[in-house]
Each structure stands twice: as C-alpha cells, then as structure tokens.
Coordinates of C-alpha atoms and ligand atoms in Angstrom, one line a residue:
M1 CA 87.6 -5.3 55.6
A2 CA 91.3 -5.9 56.2
E3 CA 91.2 -8.8 58.6
L4 CA 93.6 -8.6 61.6
L5 CA 92.5 -11.9 63.1
E6 CA 90.2 -14.5 61.9
F7 CA 89.1 -17.9 63.5
Q8 CA 87.7 -20.0 60.9
N9 CA 85.6 -22.9 62.2
V10 CA 88.1 -23.6 64.9
T11 CA 87.8 -26.8 67.0
K12 CA 90.2 -27.9 69.8
I13 CA 90.0 -31.4 71.2
Y14 CA 92.3 -32.4 74.0
S15 CA 93.0 -36.1 74.2
R16 CA 94.1 -37.7 77.4
G17 CA 95.3 -41.2 78.1
L18 CA 96.6 -43.4 75.4
I19 CA 94.4 -46.3 76.5
S20 CA 91.2 -44.9 77.8
K21 CA 91.3 -42.3 75.0
Q22 CA 89.4 -39.7 76.9
S23 CA 88.8 -36.6 75.0
T24 CA 87.5 -33.1 75.8
T25 CA 86.1 -30.7 73.0
A26 CA 87.3 -27.5 74.6
L27 CA 86.3 -25.5 71.6
N28 CA 83.8 -26.4 68.9
N29 CA 83.5 -24.8 65.5
V30 CA 84.1 -21.3 66.7
S31 CA 84.6 -18.5 64.1
L32 CA 85.2 -14.8 64.5
K33 CA 86.9 -11.9 62.8
L34 CA 88.5 -8.6 63.8
D35 CA 89.1 -5.7 61.4
E36 CA 92.5 -4.2 61.4
D37 CA 91.1 -0.8 60.5
E38 CA 88.5 -0.6 63.3
P39 CA 90.1 -1.6 66.7
T40 CA 87.5 -2.8 69.0
I41 CA 87.0 -4.7 72.3
L42 CA 85.4 -8.2 72.1
T43 CA 84.5 -10.1 75.2
V44 CA 84.6 -13.8 75.3
A45 CA 82.6 -14.9 78.3
G46 CA 81.6 -18.1 80.0
E47 CA 82.0 -20.0 83.2
S48 CA 85.1 -22.0 84.1
G49 CA 85.7 -24.8 81.6
S50 CA 83.9 -23.1 78.7
G51 CA 87.1 -23.0 76.6
K52 CA 88.1 -19.3 77.1
T53 CA 91.8 -20.0 77.9
T54 CA 91.9 -22.5 75.1
L55 CA 90.8 -19.8 72.7
A56 CA 93.5 -17.5 74.1
M57 CA 96.3 -20.2 73.7
L58 CA 95.1 -20.9 70.2
L59 CA 95.2 -17.3 69.1
L60 CA 98.7 -16.8 70.7
G61 CA 99.9 -19.8 68.7
F62 CA 100.8 -21.8 71.9
I63 CA 98.6 -24.7 70.8
E64 CA 97.3 -25.7 67.4
P65 CA 93.7 -26.3 66.4
S66 CA 92.4 -29.9 65.9
A67 CA 90.4 -28.5 63.0
G68 CA 89.9 -25.1 61.3
T69 CA 92.4 -22.3 60.8
I70 CA 93.5 -19.2 62.6
F71 CA 94.7 -16.3 60.4
Y72 CA 96.6 -13.3 61.4
K73 CA 96.5 -10.6 58.7
G74 CA 95.4 -13.2 56.2
K75 CA 98.2 -15.8 57.1
D76 CA 97.7 -19.2 58.9
I77 CA 99.4 -18.6 62.1
T78 CA 100.8 -22.1 62.3
K79 CA 102.7 -21.5 59.1
L80 CA 104.4 -18.2 60.0
R81 CA 108.2 -18.3 59.8
G82 CA 111.1 -15.9 60.2
E83 CA 110.3 -12.2 60.0
E84 CA 106.6 -12.8 59.8
R85 CA 106.6 -14.9 62.9
M86 CA 108.7 -12.3 64.8
T87 CA 106.1 -9.7 63.7
F88 CA 103.2 -11.8 64.9
R89 CA 105.0 -12.4 68.3
R90 CA 105.4 -8.7 68.7
E91 CA 102.0 -7.5 67.6
V92 CA 99.9 -10.1 69.5
Q93 CA 100.3 -9.7 73.2
A94 CA 98.7 -11.2 76.3
V95 CA 97.9 -10.3 79.8
F96 CA 97.0 -13.2 82.1
Q97 CA 95.0 -13.7 85.2
D98 CA 97.8 -13.9 87.7
P99 CA 99.6 -10.5 87.9
F100 CA 102.5 -12.2 89.7
A101 CA 103.2 -15.0 87.3
V102 CA 105.4 -13.3 84.8
F103 CA 107.6 -11.6 87.5
N104 CA 110.8 -13.1 88.7
P105 CA 110.9 -12.2 92.4
F106 CA 114.7 -11.7 92.2
Y107 CA 114.7 -9.0 89.6
T108 CA 113.4 -5.5 89.6
V109 CA 110.5 -4.4 87.4
D110 CA 113.1 -2.8 85.1
H111 CA 114.3 -6.2 84.1
L112 CA 110.9 -7.4 83.1
L113 CA 110.5 -4.4 80.9
T114 CA 114.0 -4.5 79.5
V115 CA 113.8 -8.1 78.2
P116 CA 111.1 -7.4 75.5
I117 CA 113.0 -4.2 74.4
E118 CA 116.2 -6.2 73.8
K119 CA 114.5 -9.2 72.3
F120 CA 112.6 -7.1 69.8
R121 CA 115.4 -4.5 69.5
L122 CA 113.0 -1.6 70.3
A123 CA 115.8 0.8 71.5
K124 CA 119.2 1.6 70.3
T125 CA 120.5 3.0 73.5
K126 CA 120.1 2.6 77.3
A127 CA 118.6 6.1 77.4
E128 CA 116.1 5.3 74.6
A129 CA 115.1 2.1 76.4
K130 CA 114.4 4.1 79.6
D131 CA 112.3 6.5 77.6
R132 CA 110.3 3.6 76.2
M133 CA 109.7 2.1 79.6
E134 CA 108.6 5.4 81.1
E135 CA 106.3 6.1 78.2
A136 CA 104.6 2.7 78.6
L137 CA 104.2 3.0 82.3
T138 CA 102.8 6.5 82.0
A139 CA 100.3 5.2 79.4
V140 CA 98.9 2.7 81.9
G141 CA 98.5 5.4 84.6
L142 CA 101.7 4.5 86.6
R143 CA 104.3 7.1 87.7
P144 CA 107.7 5.6 86.5
E145 CA 109.4 7.0 89.6
D146 CA 107.1 4.9 91.8
I147 CA 107.8 1.7 89.9
L148 CA 111.3 1.5 88.4
G149 CA 113.9 0.1 90.7
R150 CA 111.3 -1.8 92.7
F151 CA 111.0 -5.5 93.3
P152 CA 107.6 -7.3 92.5
H153 CA 106.7 -7.8 96.3
Q154 CA 107.0 -4.1 96.7
L155 CA 104.1 -3.6 94.5
S156 CA 100.4 -4.0 94.8
G157 CA 98.4 -6.5 92.7
G158 CA 96.9 -3.7 90.8
Q159 CA 100.3 -2.2 90.0
R160 CA 101.6 -5.5 89.0
Q161 CA 98.8 -6.0 86.5
R162 CA 99.2 -2.6 85.1
I163 CA 102.9 -3.3 84.6
N164 CA 101.9 -6.3 82.6
V165 CA 99.7 -4.2 80.4
A166 CA 102.6 -1.7 80.1
R167 CA 105.0 -4.5 79.1
A168 CA 102.5 -5.6 76.4
L169 CA 102.2 -2.0 75.3
L170 CA 106.0 -1.5 74.9
L171 CA 105.8 -3.8 71.9
K172 CA 103.1 -1.6 70.2
P173 CA 100.8 -4.5 69.7
K174 CA 97.8 -4.6 67.3
L175 CA 96.0 -7.2 69.4
L176 CA 95.9 -7.9 73.1
V177 CA 94.3 -10.9 74.6
A178 CA 93.5 -10.4 78.2
D179 CA 92.5 -13.6 80.0
E180 CA 90.6 -12.7 83.2
P181 CA 93.0 -9.9 83.8
V182 CA 91.1 -8.5 86.9
S183 CA 89.9 -11.7 88.5
M184 CA 92.9 -11.8 91.0
V185 CA 92.9 -8.1 91.6
D186 CA 91.2 -6.3 94.4
A187 CA 87.7 -5.2 93.4
S188 CA 88.7 -1.6 94.2
L189 CA 91.4 -1.7 91.5
R190 CA 89.4 -3.5 88.8
A191 CA 87.8 -0.4 87.3
T192 CA 91.1 1.3 86.8
I193 CA 92.7 -1.6 85.1
L194 CA 89.7 -2.0 82.8
E195 CA 89.9 1.8 82.2
T196 CA 93.5 1.3 81.2
L197 CA 92.6 -1.5 78.7
R198 CA 89.9 0.8 77.2
N199 CA 92.4 3.6 76.8
L200 CA 94.7 1.3 74.9
Q201 CA 92.0 0.5 72.5
K202 CA 90.9 4.3 72.1
N203 CA 94.3 6.0 72.2
Y204 CA 96.6 3.4 70.7
G205 CA 94.4 1.6 68.4
V206 CA 94.9 -1.8 70.0
S207 CA 92.1 -4.5 69.5
I208 CA 91.4 -6.4 72.7
I209 CA 89.9 -9.8 73.2
Y210 CA 88.8 -9.6 76.8
I211 CA 88.2 -13.0 78.4
T212 CA 86.0 -13.1 81.5
H213 CA 83.4 -15.1 83.6
D214 CA 82.1 -11.8 84.9
L215 CA 79.5 -10.2 82.7
T216 CA 79.6 -6.9 84.8
T217 CA 83.1 -6.2 83.7
A218 CA 82.2 -7.1 80.1
Y219 CA 79.4 -4.7 80.1
H220 CA 81.6 -1.9 81.1
I221 CA 84.5 -2.5 78.7
A222 CA 83.4 -4.3 75.6
K223 CA 81.5 -3.4 72.4
S224 CA 80.6 -7.0 71.5
I225 CA 80.3 -10.3 73.2
M226 CA 80.5 -14.0 72.5
V227 CA 79.2 -16.3 75.2
L228 CA 80.7 -19.8 75.3
Y229 CA 79.5 -22.8 77.2
R230 CA 81.5 -26.0 77.2
G231 CA 83.2 -24.9 74.1
N232 CA 80.1 -24.0 72.1
L233 CA 78.9 -20.5 71.1
M234 CA 75.7 -19.9 72.9
E235 CA 75.0 -16.3 72.1
A236 CA 76.7 -13.4 70.4
G237 CA 76.2 -9.8 69.6
D238 CA 76.2 -6.3 70.8
V239 CA 77.2 -6.3 74.4
D240 CA 74.4 -3.9 75.5
T241 CA 71.7 -5.9 73.8
V242 CA 73.0 -9.3 75.0
I243 CA 73.3 -8.2 78.6
K244 CA 70.1 -6.2 78.8
T245 CA 68.0 -8.7 76.9
P246 CA 69.8 -12.1 76.9
Q247 CA 68.1 -14.7 74.7
H248 CA 69.9 -17.9 75.5
P249 CA 68.9 -19.6 78.8
Y250 CA 72.5 -19.9 79.6
T251 CA 73.2 -16.2 79.2
R252 CA 70.3 -15.5 81.4
L253 CA 71.7 -17.8 84.0
L254 CA 75.0 -16.1 83.9
I255 CA 73.3 -12.6 84.3
D256 CA 70.9 -13.9 87.0
S257 CA 73.7 -15.2 89.1
I258 CA 75.4 -11.9 89.6
P259 CA 74.2 -9.0 91.7
W260 CA 73.8 -6.1 89.3
P261 CA 74.3 -2.6 91.0
D262 CA 73.1 -0.7 87.9
L263 CA 70.6 -2.8 86.1
S264 CA 67.2 -3.0 87.8
R265 CA 66.0 -5.8 85.6
R266 CA 65.8 -9.3 87.1
W267 CA 64.8 -12.5 85.5
G268 CA 62.1 -14.4 87.2
E269 CA 63.3 -17.8 86.4
S270 CA 66.6 -19.2 87.5
A271 CA 68.1 -22.4 86.1
A272 CA 69.1 -24.8 88.8
L273 CA 72.7 -25.5 89.0
V274 CA 73.6 -29.2 88.3
K275 CA 76.7 -30.9 89.3
E276 CA 79.2 -31.4 86.6
S277 CA 79.0 -35.2 87.0
E278 CA 75.2 -35.1 86.3
I279 CA 75.8 -33.4 83.0
S280 CA 75.3 -35.9 80.2
D281 CA 75.8 -34.9 76.6
H282 CA 72.8 -36.2 74.7
G283 CA 75.2 -36.8 71.8
D284 CA 75.5 -33.8 69.6
G285 CA 72.6 -31.9 71.1
C286 CA 72.7 -28.6 73.0
R287 CA 75.5 -28.6 75.6
F288 CA 73.2 -26.8 78.1
Y289 CA 70.4 -29.4 77.8
A290 CA 71.0 -30.9 81.3
R291 CA 70.8 -27.5 83.1
C292 CA 68.3 -25.8 80.9
P293 CA 64.8 -25.0 82.4
H294 CA 63.4 -25.0 78.9
A295 CA 64.9 -28.2 77.6
M296 CA 62.8 -29.8 74.9
E297 CA 63.0 -33.0 72.8
K298 CA 64.3 -31.2 69.8
C299 CA 67.3 -29.9 71.9
K300 CA 68.9 -33.3 71.5
A301 CA 69.8 -32.2 68.0
P302 CA 72.4 -29.4 67.7
P303 CA 70.6 -26.0 67.8
P304 CA 71.6 -23.7 65.0
L305 CA 72.3 -20.0 65.7
F306 CA 69.1 -17.9 65.3
R307 CA 69.4 -14.2 64.6
M308 CA 66.8 -12.3 66.4
E309 CA 68.4 -8.8 65.9
P310 CA 70.9 -7.5 63.5
H311 CA 73.5 -7.7 66.4
Q312 CA 72.1 -10.7 68.4
A313 CA 71.9 -14.4 67.8
A314 CA 71.4 -17.3 70.1
S315 CA 72.0 -21.0 69.6
C316 CA 68.6 -22.1 71.0
Y317 CA 65.4 -23.5 69.6
L318 CA 63.4 -21.1 71.7
H319 CA 64.1 -18.7 68.9
D320 CA 63.6 -20.9 65.9
R321 CA 61.1 -18.6 64.3
F322 CA 64.0 -16.3 63.5
P323 CA 66.4 -16.9 60.5
E324 CA 69.5 -18.9 61.0
I325 CA 72.9 -17.5 60.7
S326 CA 75.9 -19.7 59.8
P327 CA 78.5 -20.0 62.6
D328 CA 81.1 -18.7 60.3
H329 CA 79.2 -15.4 59.8
V330 CA 79.2 -14.6 63.6
Y331 CA 81.4 -11.5 62.8
E332 CA 78.3 -10.0 61.2
L333 CA 76.7 -9.9 64.7
L334 CA 79.6 -8.2 66.3
P335 CA 79.6 -4.4 66.1
V336 CA 83.0 -2.6 66.3
Ligands
ADP1 P1 88.2 -21.8 80.7 O1 89.4 -20.9 80.5 O2 86.9 -21.2 80.1 O3 87.9 -22.2 82.1 P2 89.7 -23.9 79.4 O4 90.0 -23.5 78.0 O5 90.8 -23.8 80.4 O6 88.3 -23.2 79.9 O7 89.2 -25.4 79.3 C1 88.2 -25.9 78.5 C2 88.1 -27.4 78.7 O8 89.3 -28.1 78.2 C3 87.9 -27.9 80.2 O9 87.0 -29.0 80.2 C4 89.3 -28.3 80.5 O10 89.3 -29.3 81.6 C5 89.9 -28.9 79.2 N1 91.3 -28.7 79.1 C6 92.0 -27.4 79.1 N2 93.3 -27.6 79.0 C7 93.5 -29.0 78.8 C8 94.7 -29.8 78.5 N3 95.9 -29.2 78.4 N4 94.5 -31.1 78.5 C9 93.3 -31.7 78.6 N5 92.1 -30.9 78.8 C10 92.3 -29.6 78.9
MG2 MG1 90.6 -19.9 81.9

C-alpha cells in the first residue's frame, strides 16, 4: 500500500485562557490511512463539536497536532518545505460548508478561478487558462457560458458550491476534504453536488474525506465511515454495514434521529438527549457515558475498539466478546 494520507495517533487539544487553563480535547488518538492507488470516499461523521472540522484543519496543515503525526505520501506534513510543500498545497484541496465564504463579492467567478491558475502556474497563456476553467466547470456539471463573467450574487447556492468544487479540481488534487459541503445548500441541490463529488472520485481518481453530521448523505456517497463523538472514535467500518446495523449506541442514536426515506428499519430504543452542561466526563471513560441508555460501571474505563465484523468495530463494552483491534489499525476496517 502506497499511503496517500496517514493520521498516526493524532490528538488535538485546544487550550484556552492562560490562567484558568481550560482545555478541550477536540480529537483523541485518531488514526486512519488512505491508499494512493485506490481512491475512495471516507465519511467522518458526528454531531457538532465532535472534532470533524479539527480533523479537516489538521489534514490541511492549518493547525498542528498536539500529539501524533500526519503523513502525506510518507512525509510529516509539518515538515514539508519548498517544492514538496507546494505540491502538498496543490494536491490537497478543501471545500467548506459556506458556499459563499471564498467568494469576493466584487469580483466575477473568473477571478476566483484565475487566482489558483496563476499561483500554481497551471497555464502558460490566457487562452490555456480559459480552457482549464471551462474544463473544470464542465466536470462539475456547470455550463461555462452560464457561469463565467458572473458575480457571486448572481449564482445560486448550489452553483456556488459546485464552483468551489471546480476550483479545487483545477489543481488536479489527489485528496479533497469536503467539510459539510451540502449543509447550507438547498435540499433539492444536495444530491447533484454529492453526485459531482462521487464523479471526481470515479473519473478523476480523487480521494475524498467527506465530513458530515448527516448520515443519509454519508450512506449515499461513501464507501467507509468513521463516527466520532467528542473527539473519540465510536465506530468505524463499511458504510453499508455501519448504517444498516450500527453497533455503538451513539451511532444508533444518530441513525434514530433522522427520518429515513429508504430504510424501513427503526430502532426501538432511543437515547435521551442530555444538555451539554449535564455531561460529565467520568475521567477517561466512555465519552458517551452520560447519554448512553446502556451505561455500565465498566464504561468508566476507556472502552477499546471491538471488531465484530471484518469491516466493523465499535468502541463499546456491549461488544466485549469480540476481539479488540488497536486504534492505529482502524484502516483495516475501512474498505476502499
Ligand atoms: P465539529 O466540526 O465536529 O463541530 P470542531 O472540530 O469544530 O467540531 O470542534 C471540536 C471541539 O473543539 C469543540 O468542543 C469546539 O468547541 C472545540 N474547538 C474547536 N476549535 C477551537 C479553537 N480554535 N479553540 C478552542 N476550542 C476549539
Ligand atoms: Mg465543523
């Protein structure tokens, strides 16, 4: 396996306040690997505050881990310099939640697309630059003649988000991190944007880390899934298996809380929602303890990952009859 991306036991702790020394563990000992030769779509799912954006920021190199290492093509990304750093900046692209955020309202779309072409010297002439833009826009299902020359406010949210994907595609990325890319887009347009992402993976060989709080979209787009809760991996595996037969009470809660149009199965139990302020940590124990309908005494010690299927494991003592799998072997659970 030639590794494109590897998270090796990555932890991120944010400290706030010099005096009170409050700290938040946004990500705790998370490991994953993506293979360069087999582009795939991996979903990272969880509610707000579970550490998803932190994971994206870490992998883009915007922030550094407090512990552990992130490798891109075998190199620690915090140590990339010169040419290597430039390659990393080009090959690893992002699409964020707000389709408006990257647009300057005073410039046409052309400007947004020209900047990366110039920065990374992707074209020698103006004509070549225009070809590149048209190619990228067409690849995401937009008609260049509808888009070029327009200002951001003249476009729909769905068009803007597709332009963001086109902008990333211009750079011929190997890895795209999409952080809740459809959560601010009208429901009617979500499917087409997700389809666009899937085509990038299929037709252009781009691996995608798809970040979402919405398991319905995960189910439609991804091959594998990692479910986070308050920075900790709760469940990981094949997306079909995890969503149809979730094994962690937290994954069940997530699945229970959405209306499923195409899955008839419902879980009888439903974990009560608890206010954030009522959540106490019980030291190192399971982060889900306070909300879990199955909480037991032993959950006050950190639950290992138990592997119930070749492509499914859950960090929960309900499954302690199954063999343990080390957190840094999570990639074995993720089909490509
Ligand atoms: P998500 O994207 O899943 O909503 P985040 O990664 O944004 O989660 O946040 C994870 C946790 O880290 C949250 O508790 C959040 O409040 C905290 N956090 C995020 N960014 C910062 C920061 N810059 N400083 C301090 N705490 C932060
Ligand atoms: Mg977020």
